[in-house]
Coordinates of C-alpha atoms and ligand atoms in Angstrom, one line a residue:
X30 CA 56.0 -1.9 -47.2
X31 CA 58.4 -2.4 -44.4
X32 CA 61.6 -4.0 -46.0
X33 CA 64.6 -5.4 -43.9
X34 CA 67.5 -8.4 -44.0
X35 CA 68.0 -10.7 -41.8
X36 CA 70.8 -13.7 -41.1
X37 CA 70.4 -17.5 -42.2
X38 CA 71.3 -18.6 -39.1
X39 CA 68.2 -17.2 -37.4
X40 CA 66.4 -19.4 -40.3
X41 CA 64.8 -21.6 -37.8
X42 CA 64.0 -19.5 -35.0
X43 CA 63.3 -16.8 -37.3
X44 CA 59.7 -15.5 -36.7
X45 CA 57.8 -15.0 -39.9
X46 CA 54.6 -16.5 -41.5
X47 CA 56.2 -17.5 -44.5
X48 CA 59.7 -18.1 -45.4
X49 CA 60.8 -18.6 -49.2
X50 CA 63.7 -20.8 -50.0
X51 CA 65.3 -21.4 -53.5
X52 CA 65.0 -24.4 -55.4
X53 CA 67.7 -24.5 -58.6
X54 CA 67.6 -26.7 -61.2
X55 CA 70.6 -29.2 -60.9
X56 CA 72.0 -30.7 -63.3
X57 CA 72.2 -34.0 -61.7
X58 CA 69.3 -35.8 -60.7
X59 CA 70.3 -37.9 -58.7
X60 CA 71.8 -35.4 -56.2
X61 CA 69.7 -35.2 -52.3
X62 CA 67.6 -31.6 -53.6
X63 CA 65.6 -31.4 -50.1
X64 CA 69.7 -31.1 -48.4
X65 CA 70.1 -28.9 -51.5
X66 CA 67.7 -26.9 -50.4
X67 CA 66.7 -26.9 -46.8
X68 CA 70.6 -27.3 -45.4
X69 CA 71.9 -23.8 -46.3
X70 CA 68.8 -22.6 -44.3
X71 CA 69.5 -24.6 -41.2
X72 CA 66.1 -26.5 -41.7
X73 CA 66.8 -30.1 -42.7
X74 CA 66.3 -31.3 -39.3
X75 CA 62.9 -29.5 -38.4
X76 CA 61.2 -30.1 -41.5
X77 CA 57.4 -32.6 -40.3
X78 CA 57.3 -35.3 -41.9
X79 CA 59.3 -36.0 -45.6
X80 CA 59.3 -33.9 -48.7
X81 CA 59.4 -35.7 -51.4
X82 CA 62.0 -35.0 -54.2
X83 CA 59.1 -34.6 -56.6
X84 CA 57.8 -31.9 -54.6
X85 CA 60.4 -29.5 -55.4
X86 CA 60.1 -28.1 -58.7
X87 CA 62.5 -25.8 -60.1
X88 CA 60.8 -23.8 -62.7
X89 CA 60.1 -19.9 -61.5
X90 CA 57.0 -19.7 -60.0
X91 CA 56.3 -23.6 -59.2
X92 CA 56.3 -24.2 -56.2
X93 CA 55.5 -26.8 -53.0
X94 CA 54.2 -25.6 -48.8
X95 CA 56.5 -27.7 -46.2
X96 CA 55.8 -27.5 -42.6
X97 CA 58.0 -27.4 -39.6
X98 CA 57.6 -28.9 -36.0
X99 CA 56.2 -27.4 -33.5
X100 CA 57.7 -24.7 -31.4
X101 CA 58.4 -20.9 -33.4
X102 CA 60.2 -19.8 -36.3
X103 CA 58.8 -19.9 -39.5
X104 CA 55.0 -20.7 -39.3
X105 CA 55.4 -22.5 -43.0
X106 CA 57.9 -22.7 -45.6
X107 CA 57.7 -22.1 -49.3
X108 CA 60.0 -24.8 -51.6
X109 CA 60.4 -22.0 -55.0
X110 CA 61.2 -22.9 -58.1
X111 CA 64.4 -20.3 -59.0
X112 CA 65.5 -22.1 -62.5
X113 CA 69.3 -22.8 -63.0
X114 CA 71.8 -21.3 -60.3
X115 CA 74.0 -19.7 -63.3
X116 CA 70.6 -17.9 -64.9
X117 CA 69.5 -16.5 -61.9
X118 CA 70.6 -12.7 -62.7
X119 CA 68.9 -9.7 -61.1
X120 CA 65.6 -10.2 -63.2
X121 CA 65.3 -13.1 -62.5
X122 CA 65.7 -12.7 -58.4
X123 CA 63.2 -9.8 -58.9
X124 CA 60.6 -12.4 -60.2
X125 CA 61.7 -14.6 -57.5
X126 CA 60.5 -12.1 -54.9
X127 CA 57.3 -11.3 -56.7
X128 CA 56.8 -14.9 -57.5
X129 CA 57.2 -14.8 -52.9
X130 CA 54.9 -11.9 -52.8
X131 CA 52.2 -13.4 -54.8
X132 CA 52.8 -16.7 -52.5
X133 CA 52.3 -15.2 -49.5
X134 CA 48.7 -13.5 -50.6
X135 CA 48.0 -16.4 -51.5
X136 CA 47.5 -17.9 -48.2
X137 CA 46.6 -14.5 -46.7
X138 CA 49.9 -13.6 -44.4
X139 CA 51.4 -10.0 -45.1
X140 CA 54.9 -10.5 -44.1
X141 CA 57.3 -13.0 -45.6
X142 CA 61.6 -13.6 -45.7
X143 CA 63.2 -14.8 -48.7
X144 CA 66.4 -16.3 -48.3
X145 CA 68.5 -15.7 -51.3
X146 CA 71.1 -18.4 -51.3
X147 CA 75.0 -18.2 -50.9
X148 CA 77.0 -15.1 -52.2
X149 CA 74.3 -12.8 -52.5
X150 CA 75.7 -9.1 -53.9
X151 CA 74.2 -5.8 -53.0
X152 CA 72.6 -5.3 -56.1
X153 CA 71.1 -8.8 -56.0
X154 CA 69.5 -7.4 -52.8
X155 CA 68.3 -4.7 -54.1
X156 CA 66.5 -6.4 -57.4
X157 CA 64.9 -8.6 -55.0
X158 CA 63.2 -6.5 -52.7
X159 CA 62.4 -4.1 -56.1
X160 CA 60.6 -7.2 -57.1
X161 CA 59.1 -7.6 -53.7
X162 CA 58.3 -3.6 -53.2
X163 CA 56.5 -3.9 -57.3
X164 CA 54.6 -7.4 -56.4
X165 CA 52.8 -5.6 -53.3
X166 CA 52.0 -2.7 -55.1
X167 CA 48.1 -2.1 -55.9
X168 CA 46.3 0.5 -57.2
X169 CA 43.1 0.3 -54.6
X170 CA 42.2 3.9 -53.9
X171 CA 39.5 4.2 -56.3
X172 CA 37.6 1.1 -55.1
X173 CA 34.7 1.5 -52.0
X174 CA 36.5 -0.9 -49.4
X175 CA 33.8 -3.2 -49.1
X176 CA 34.5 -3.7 -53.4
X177 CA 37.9 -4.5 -52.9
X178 CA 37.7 -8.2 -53.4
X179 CA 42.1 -8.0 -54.3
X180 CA 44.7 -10.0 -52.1
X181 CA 45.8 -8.7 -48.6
X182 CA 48.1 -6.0 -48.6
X183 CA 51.5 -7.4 -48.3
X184 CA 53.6 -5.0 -46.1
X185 CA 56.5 -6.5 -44.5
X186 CA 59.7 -8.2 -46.5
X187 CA 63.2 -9.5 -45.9
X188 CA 65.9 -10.9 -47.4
X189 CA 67.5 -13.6 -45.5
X190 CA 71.0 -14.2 -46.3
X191 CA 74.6 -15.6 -44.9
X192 CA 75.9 -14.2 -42.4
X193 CA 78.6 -12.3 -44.7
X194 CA 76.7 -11.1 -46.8
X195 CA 74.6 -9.0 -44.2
X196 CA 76.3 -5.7 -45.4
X197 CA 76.0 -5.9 -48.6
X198 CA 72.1 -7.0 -48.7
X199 CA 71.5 -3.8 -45.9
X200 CA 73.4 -1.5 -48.6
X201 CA 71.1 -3.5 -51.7
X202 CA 67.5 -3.7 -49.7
X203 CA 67.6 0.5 -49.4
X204 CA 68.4 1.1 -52.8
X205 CA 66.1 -2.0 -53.8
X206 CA 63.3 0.0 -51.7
X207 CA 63.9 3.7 -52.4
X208 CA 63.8 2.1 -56.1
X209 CA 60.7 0.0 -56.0
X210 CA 58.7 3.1 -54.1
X211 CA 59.7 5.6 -56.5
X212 CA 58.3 3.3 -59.6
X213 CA 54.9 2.5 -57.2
X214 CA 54.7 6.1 -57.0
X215 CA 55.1 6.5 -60.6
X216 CA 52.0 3.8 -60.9
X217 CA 49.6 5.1 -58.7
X218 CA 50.2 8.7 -60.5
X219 CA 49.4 6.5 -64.1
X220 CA 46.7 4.4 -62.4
X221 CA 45.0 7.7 -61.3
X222 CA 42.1 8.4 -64.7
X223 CA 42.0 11.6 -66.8
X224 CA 39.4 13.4 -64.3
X225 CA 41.5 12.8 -61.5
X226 CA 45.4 13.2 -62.4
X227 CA 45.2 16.9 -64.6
X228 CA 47.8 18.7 -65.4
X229 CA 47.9 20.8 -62.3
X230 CA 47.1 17.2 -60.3
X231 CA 50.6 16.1 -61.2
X232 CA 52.1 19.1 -60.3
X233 CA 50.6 19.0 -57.1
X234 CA 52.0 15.7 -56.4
X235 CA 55.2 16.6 -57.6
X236 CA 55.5 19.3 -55.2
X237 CA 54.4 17.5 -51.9
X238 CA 56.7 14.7 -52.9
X239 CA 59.7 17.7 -53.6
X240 CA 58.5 18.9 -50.4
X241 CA 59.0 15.4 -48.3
X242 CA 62.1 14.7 -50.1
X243 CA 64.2 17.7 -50.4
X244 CA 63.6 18.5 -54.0
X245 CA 63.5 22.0 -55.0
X246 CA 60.3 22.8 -57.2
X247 CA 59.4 25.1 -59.7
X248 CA 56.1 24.6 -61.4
X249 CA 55.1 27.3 -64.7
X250 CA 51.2 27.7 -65.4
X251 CA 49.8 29.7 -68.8
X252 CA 51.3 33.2 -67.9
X253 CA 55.0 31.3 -67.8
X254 CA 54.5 29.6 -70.3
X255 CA 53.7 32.6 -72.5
X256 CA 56.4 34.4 -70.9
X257 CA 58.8 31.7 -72.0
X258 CA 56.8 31.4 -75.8
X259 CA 56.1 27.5 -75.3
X260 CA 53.4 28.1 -78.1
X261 CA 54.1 24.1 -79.1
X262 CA 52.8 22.9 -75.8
X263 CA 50.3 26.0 -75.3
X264 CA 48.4 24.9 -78.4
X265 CA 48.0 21.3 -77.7
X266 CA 46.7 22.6 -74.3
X267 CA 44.4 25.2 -75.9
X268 CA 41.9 22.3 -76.9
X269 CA 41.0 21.8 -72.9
X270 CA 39.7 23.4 -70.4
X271 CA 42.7 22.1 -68.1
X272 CA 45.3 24.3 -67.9
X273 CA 48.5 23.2 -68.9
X274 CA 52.0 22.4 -66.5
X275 CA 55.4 22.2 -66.9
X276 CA 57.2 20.5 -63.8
X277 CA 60.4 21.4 -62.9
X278 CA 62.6 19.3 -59.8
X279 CA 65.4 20.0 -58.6
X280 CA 68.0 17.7 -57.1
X281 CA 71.2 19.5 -56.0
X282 CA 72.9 16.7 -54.6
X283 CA 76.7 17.6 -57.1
X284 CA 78.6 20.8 -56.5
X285 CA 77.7 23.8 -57.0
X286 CA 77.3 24.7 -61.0
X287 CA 78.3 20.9 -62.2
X288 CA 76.3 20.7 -64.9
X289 CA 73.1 18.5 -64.4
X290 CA 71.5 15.6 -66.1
X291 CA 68.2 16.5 -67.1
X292 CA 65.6 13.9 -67.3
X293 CA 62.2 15.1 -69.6
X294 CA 59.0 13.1 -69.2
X295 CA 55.9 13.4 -71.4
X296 CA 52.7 14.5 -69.0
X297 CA 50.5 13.9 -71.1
X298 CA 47.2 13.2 -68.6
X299 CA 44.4 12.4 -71.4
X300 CA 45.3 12.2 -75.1
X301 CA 41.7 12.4 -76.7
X302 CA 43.9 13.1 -80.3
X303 CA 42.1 16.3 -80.9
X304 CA 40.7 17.1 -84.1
X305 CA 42.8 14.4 -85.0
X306 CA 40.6 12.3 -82.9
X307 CA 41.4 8.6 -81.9
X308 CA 38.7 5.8 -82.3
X309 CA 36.7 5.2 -79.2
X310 CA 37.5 1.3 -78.6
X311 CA 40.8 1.6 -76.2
X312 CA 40.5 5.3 -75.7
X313 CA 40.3 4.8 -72.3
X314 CA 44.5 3.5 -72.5
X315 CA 45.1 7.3 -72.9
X316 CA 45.0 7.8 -69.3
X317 CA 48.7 6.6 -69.4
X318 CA 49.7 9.0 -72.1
X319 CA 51.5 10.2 -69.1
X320 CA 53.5 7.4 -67.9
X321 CA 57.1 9.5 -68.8
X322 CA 56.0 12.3 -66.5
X323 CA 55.0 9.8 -64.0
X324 CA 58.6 7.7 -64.4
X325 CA 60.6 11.1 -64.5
X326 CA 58.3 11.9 -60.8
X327 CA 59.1 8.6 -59.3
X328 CA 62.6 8.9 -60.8
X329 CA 63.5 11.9 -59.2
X330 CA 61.9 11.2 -55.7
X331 CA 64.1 8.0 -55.6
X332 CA 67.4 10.3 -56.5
X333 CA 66.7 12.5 -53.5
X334 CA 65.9 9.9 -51.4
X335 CA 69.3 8.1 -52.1
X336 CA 70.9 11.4 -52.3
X337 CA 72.7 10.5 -55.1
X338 CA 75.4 13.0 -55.0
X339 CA 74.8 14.3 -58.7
X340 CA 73.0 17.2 -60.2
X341 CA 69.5 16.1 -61.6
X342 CA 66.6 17.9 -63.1
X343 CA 63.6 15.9 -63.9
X344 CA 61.0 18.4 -66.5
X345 CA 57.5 17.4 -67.2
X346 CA 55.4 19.0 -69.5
X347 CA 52.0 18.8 -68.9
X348 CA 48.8 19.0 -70.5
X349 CA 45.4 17.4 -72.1
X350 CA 44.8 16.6 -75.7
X351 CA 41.1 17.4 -76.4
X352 CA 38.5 19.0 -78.7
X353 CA 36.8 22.7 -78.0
X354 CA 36.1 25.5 -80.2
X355 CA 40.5 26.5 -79.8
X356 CA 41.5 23.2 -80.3
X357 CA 44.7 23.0 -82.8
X358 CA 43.4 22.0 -86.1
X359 CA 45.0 20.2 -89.0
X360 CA 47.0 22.4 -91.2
X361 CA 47.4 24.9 -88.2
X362 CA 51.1 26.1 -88.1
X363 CA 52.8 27.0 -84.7
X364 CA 55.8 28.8 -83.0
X365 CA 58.2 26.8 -81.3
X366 CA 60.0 28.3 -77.9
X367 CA 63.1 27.2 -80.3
X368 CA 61.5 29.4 -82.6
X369 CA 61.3 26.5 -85.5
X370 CA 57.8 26.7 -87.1
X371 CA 55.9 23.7 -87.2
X372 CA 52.9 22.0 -89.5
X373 CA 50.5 20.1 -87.7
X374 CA 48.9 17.8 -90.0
X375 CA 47.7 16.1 -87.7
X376 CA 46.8 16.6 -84.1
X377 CA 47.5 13.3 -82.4
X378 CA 51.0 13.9 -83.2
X379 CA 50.7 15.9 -80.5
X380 CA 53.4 14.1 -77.9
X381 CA 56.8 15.7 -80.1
X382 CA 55.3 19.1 -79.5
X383 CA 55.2 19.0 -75.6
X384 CA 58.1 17.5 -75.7
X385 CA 59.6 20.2 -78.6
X386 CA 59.1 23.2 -76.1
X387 CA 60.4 20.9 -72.7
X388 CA 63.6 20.0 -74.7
X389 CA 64.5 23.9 -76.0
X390 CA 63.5 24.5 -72.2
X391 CA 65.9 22.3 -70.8
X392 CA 69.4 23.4 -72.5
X393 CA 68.4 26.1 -70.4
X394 CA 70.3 23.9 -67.4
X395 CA 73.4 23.8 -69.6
X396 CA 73.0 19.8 -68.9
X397 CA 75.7 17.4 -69.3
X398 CA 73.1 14.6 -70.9
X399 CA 69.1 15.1 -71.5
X400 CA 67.6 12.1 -71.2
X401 CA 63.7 12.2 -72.3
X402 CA 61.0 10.0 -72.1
X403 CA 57.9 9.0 -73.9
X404 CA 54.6 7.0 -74.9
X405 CA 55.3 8.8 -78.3
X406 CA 54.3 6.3 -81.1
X407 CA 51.9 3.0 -81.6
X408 CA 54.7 2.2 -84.4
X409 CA 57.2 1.9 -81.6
X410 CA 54.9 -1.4 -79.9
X411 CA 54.9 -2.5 -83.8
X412 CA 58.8 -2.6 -83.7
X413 CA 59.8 -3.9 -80.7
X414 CA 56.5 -5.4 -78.5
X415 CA 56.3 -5.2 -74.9
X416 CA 59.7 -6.0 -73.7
X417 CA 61.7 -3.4 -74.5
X418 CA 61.7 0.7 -75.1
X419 CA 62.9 2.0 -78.0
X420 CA 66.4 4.2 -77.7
X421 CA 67.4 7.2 -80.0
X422 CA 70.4 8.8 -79.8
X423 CA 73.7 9.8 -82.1
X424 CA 75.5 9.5 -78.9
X425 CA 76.6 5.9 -79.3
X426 CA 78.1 5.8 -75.5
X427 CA 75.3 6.8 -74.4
X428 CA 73.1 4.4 -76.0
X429 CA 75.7 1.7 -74.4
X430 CA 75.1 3.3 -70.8
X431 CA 71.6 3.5 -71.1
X432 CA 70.9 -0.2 -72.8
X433 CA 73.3 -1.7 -69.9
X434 CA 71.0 0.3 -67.2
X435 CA 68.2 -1.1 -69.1
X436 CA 69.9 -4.6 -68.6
X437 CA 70.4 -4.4 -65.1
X438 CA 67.3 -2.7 -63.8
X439 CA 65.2 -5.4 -66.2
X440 CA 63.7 -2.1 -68.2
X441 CA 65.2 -3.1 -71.3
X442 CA 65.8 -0.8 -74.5
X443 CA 67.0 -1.4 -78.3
X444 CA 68.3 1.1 -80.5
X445 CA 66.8 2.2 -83.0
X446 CA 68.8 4.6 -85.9
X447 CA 68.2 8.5 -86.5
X448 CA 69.5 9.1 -89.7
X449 CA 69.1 11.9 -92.1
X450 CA 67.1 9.5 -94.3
X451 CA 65.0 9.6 -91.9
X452 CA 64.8 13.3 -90.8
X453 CA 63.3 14.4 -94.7
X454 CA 60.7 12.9 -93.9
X455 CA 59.4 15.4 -91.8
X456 CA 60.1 18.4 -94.0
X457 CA 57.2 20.6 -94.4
X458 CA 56.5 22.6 -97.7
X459 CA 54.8 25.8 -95.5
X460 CA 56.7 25.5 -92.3
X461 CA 60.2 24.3 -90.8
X462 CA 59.1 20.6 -90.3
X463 CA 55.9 18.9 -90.2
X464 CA 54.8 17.1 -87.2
X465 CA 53.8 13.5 -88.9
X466 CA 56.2 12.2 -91.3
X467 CA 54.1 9.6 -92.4
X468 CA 53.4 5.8 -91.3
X469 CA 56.9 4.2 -92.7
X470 CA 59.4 4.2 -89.2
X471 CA 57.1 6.0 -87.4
X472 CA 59.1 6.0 -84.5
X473 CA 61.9 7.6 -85.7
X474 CA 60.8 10.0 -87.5
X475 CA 59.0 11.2 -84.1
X476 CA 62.9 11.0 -82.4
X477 CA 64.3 12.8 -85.7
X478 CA 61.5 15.5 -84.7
X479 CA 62.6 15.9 -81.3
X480 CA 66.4 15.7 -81.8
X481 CA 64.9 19.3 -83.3
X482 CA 65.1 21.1 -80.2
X483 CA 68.2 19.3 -78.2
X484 CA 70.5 21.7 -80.1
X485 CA 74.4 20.5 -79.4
X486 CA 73.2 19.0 -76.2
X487 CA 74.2 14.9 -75.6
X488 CA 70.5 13.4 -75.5
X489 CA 68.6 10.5 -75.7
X490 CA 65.0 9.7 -76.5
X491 CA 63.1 6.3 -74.9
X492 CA 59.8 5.6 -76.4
X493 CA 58.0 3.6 -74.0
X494 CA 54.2 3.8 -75.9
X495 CA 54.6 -0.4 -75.5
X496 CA 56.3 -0.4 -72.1
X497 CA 54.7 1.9 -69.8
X498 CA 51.8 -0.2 -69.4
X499 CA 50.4 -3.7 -69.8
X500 CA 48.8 -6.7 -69.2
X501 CA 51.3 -7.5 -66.0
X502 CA 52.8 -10.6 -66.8
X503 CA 55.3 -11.0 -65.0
X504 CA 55.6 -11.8 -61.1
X505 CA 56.4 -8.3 -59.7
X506 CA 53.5 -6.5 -61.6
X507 CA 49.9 -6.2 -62.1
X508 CA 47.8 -5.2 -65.6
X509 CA 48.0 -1.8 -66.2
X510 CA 50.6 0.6 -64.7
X511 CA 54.2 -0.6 -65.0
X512 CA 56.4 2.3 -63.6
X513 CA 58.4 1.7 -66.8
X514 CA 61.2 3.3 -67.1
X515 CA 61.6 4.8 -63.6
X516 CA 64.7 2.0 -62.6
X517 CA 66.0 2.5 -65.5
X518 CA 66.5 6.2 -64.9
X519 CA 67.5 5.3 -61.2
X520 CA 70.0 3.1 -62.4
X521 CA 71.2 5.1 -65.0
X522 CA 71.9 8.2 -63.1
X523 CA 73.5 6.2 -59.9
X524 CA 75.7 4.7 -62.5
X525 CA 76.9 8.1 -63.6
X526 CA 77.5 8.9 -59.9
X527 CA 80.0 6.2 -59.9
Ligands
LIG604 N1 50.1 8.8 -77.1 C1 50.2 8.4 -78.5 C2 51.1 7.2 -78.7 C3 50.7 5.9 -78.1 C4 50.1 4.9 -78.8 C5 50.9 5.6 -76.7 C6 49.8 3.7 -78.3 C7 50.5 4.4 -76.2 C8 50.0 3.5 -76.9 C9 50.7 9.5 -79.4 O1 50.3 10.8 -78.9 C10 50.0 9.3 -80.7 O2 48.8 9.5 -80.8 N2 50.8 9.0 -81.7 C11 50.3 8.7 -83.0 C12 51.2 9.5 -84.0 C13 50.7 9.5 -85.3 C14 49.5 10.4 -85.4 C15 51.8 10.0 -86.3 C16 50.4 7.2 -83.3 O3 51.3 6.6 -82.8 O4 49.4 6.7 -83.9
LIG605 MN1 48.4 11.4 -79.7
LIG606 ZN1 50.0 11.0 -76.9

């Protein structure tokens, strides 16, 4: 998608098949709405015909087509509803923009402006056309062309705003794009099935895209790993024929030896459960088993991109997690790189153990923070739904810089607590821990498991089993693949960058 800004007072010369404007809720009903609305945009005059006052609804997503005289500009106008003036935050203008998206393949044009209103910041900009960059998004490369019965492929976007604000919304549409293309990225990656994005698939992508962006890339096969005695993830991986990953990029953009911040993503590309094995009836979910690789991927080709001038390592481990004659069995006990021993009672617990060896792996960095990433439990989606990740952490600052991220990239999380309690649940009689500490807080005894192999390091866990994907409610997305938490991790580490 081509993104760009443009000024208001081009609004009605300005050449575009579809312009969006704003309409707030007002408090007083009695106030002119179509000057409200079509005066800041220069259009009151050149508006055919009348627009009635009922016409302009004000919920998001309602909306009402108004048609200008002859002679240029915009070849027809959209009236949307953008609720009250003092609610619309960042989410809310990154539904606005999807809400425009889904407007304009609605009538079949693929370019659109959205005006934004008065006083529009450089991060409003930036949610906006992340909403815009999301809405377009489709996941179409699978489908014969003459199958693809989807919308038209909206490619071209602006943000129209005042005149002042023009350097603010240039500054907010490149983040907003660099952003929204790193999530789609992270999508399509998800979207791709079990036989298609392998282990070695994803590390192939991870390359070109280090390649194109500047990243520095390190990828370990079976030798390394055995070399570096990741026995957690080489078991799960044992039960496939795939070979097994782990992803390493490098963004240098900090001096020289400031310690990084490591972000770890779960790559898991088809969780079968092994022995373990998971009914068939929604199997088929388990493609996005790894939706944390894929967010830590898009993550990090966003950061290089923006050149955020940090140090940042993203690590994926990946792997399948299937049935042969050397699948892990129940009752098997393994040797952690960390060199804890583990239980495995049962195999579909199999998530902590990737993650176990990525996590020892990545104090190798000497990080400042680790940040990892995960669809770890169902019991997590029990807890907290669909709106919002869980976050684990005994770093409470952290948990503050992460939940405000979370906030203002509309990838929310909720913390959840890690306590000792917790952590005997997953003693093992035979071993050093078990890896299932049994159904009660399921979700945190999978983060007291990981917080295993983070030794001193500051870290926090995000299980995003109900976030990652969905049934794409809202404006900006579709069902399935939601890039979840790739802006979060954007906006977290830019935050850190100051
Ligand atoms: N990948 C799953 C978790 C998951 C569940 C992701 C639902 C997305 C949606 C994970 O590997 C898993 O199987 N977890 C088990 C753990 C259990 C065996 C302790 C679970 O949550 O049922
Ligand atoms: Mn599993
Ligand atoms: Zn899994």
């Amino acid at each position: 998608m081509n993104v760009g800004h443009v000024s208001s007072i081009e609004a009605v010369s300005h050449d575009t098949p579809l312009l969006v404007l704003p309409v707030h809720e007002s408090e007083d009903e009695t106030r002119d709405h179509k000057a409200e609305v079509l005066a800041p945009a220069g259009l009151s005059e050149v508006i055919a015909g009348t627009c009635p006052a009922e016409d302009l609804k004000h919920k998001p997503g309602e909306s009402a087509f108004v048609y200008l005289k002859e002679g240029g500009g915009p070849r027809r106008v959209l009236l949307l509803g953008a609720g009250k003036r003092s609610e619309f935050d960042l989410e809310a203008a990154r539904r606005f923009a999807g809400y425009a998206v889904r407007a304009a393949e609605s009538v079949g044009v693929t370019g659109l402006t959205a005006y934004l209103g008065s006083d529009v910041s450089a991060d409003a900009a930036q949610a906006a056309t992340e909403g815009a960059v999301l809405a377009a998004w489709r996941f179409t490369e699978m489908k014969s062309p003459d199958e693809d019965d989807g919308p038209v492929d909206v490619s071209d976007f602006a943000v129209m705003v005042d005149p002042e604000d023009l350097d603010a919304a240039e500054a907010g549409v490149q983040v907003g794009d660099a952003v929204g293309r790193g999530a789609n990225f992270a999508r399509t990656l998800q979207s791709r099935p079990g036989n298609v994005a392998t282990p070695s698939h994803l590390a192939d992508e991870a390359s070109r895209m280090a390649g194109e962006c500047g990243l520095e890339v390190t990828v370990l096969g079976p030798e390394e790993l055995e070399a570096e005695r990741m026995y957690a993830l080489l078991s799960v991986a044992q039960g496939s024929d795939q070979e097994p990953r782990l992803i390493v990029l490098r963004h240098n953009g900090g001096p020289d030896g400031e310690a990084p911040l490591v972000l770890v993503g779960k790559g898991l590309t088809f969780d079968a459960g092994g022995i373990s094995i998971k009914p068939a009836s929604g199997m088929e979910d388990m493609i996005f088993d790894m939706s944390g690789g894929a967010a830590v991927i898009g993550a990090m080709q966003a950061i290089g991109e923006l050149k955020v001038p940090l140090n940042v390592v993203g690590i994926v481990p990946s792997s399948e997690n299937l049935i042969n004659g050397r699948a892990m069995k129940p009752g098997d006990i393994i040797r952690s790189r960390e060199g804890k021993t583990i239980e495995v009672v049962n195999t579909d617990a199999e998530g902590r153990l990737i993650l176990a060896d990525a996590l020892s792996y990545a104090q190798t960095f000497d990080p400042a923070v680790i940040v990892d990433c995960a669809t770890l439990t169902g019991s997590i989606v029990i807890a907290l739904g669909h709106h919002a990740a869980g976050v684990f952490s005994t770093d409470e600052d952290l948990v503050d810089e992460l939940r405000e991220a979370g906030d203002r990239s509309g990838e929310r999380c909720w913390p959840l607590p890690l306590w000792d309690d917790y952590r005997r649940q997953i003693d093992s009689r035979v071993a050093d821990l078990v890896n299932v500490g049994g159904r009660a807080g399921g979700s945190i005894t999978a983060a007291c498991f990981l917080k295993e192999f983070v030794g001193e390091c500051r870290w926090a866990h995000l299980d995003i089993a109900g976030t990652a994907y969905g049934e794409g409610k809202l404006s900006y997305q579709r069902k399935g693949a939601a890039g979840f938490p790739t802006r979060l991790l954007v906006d977290w580490v830019r935050s850190r960058a100051g």
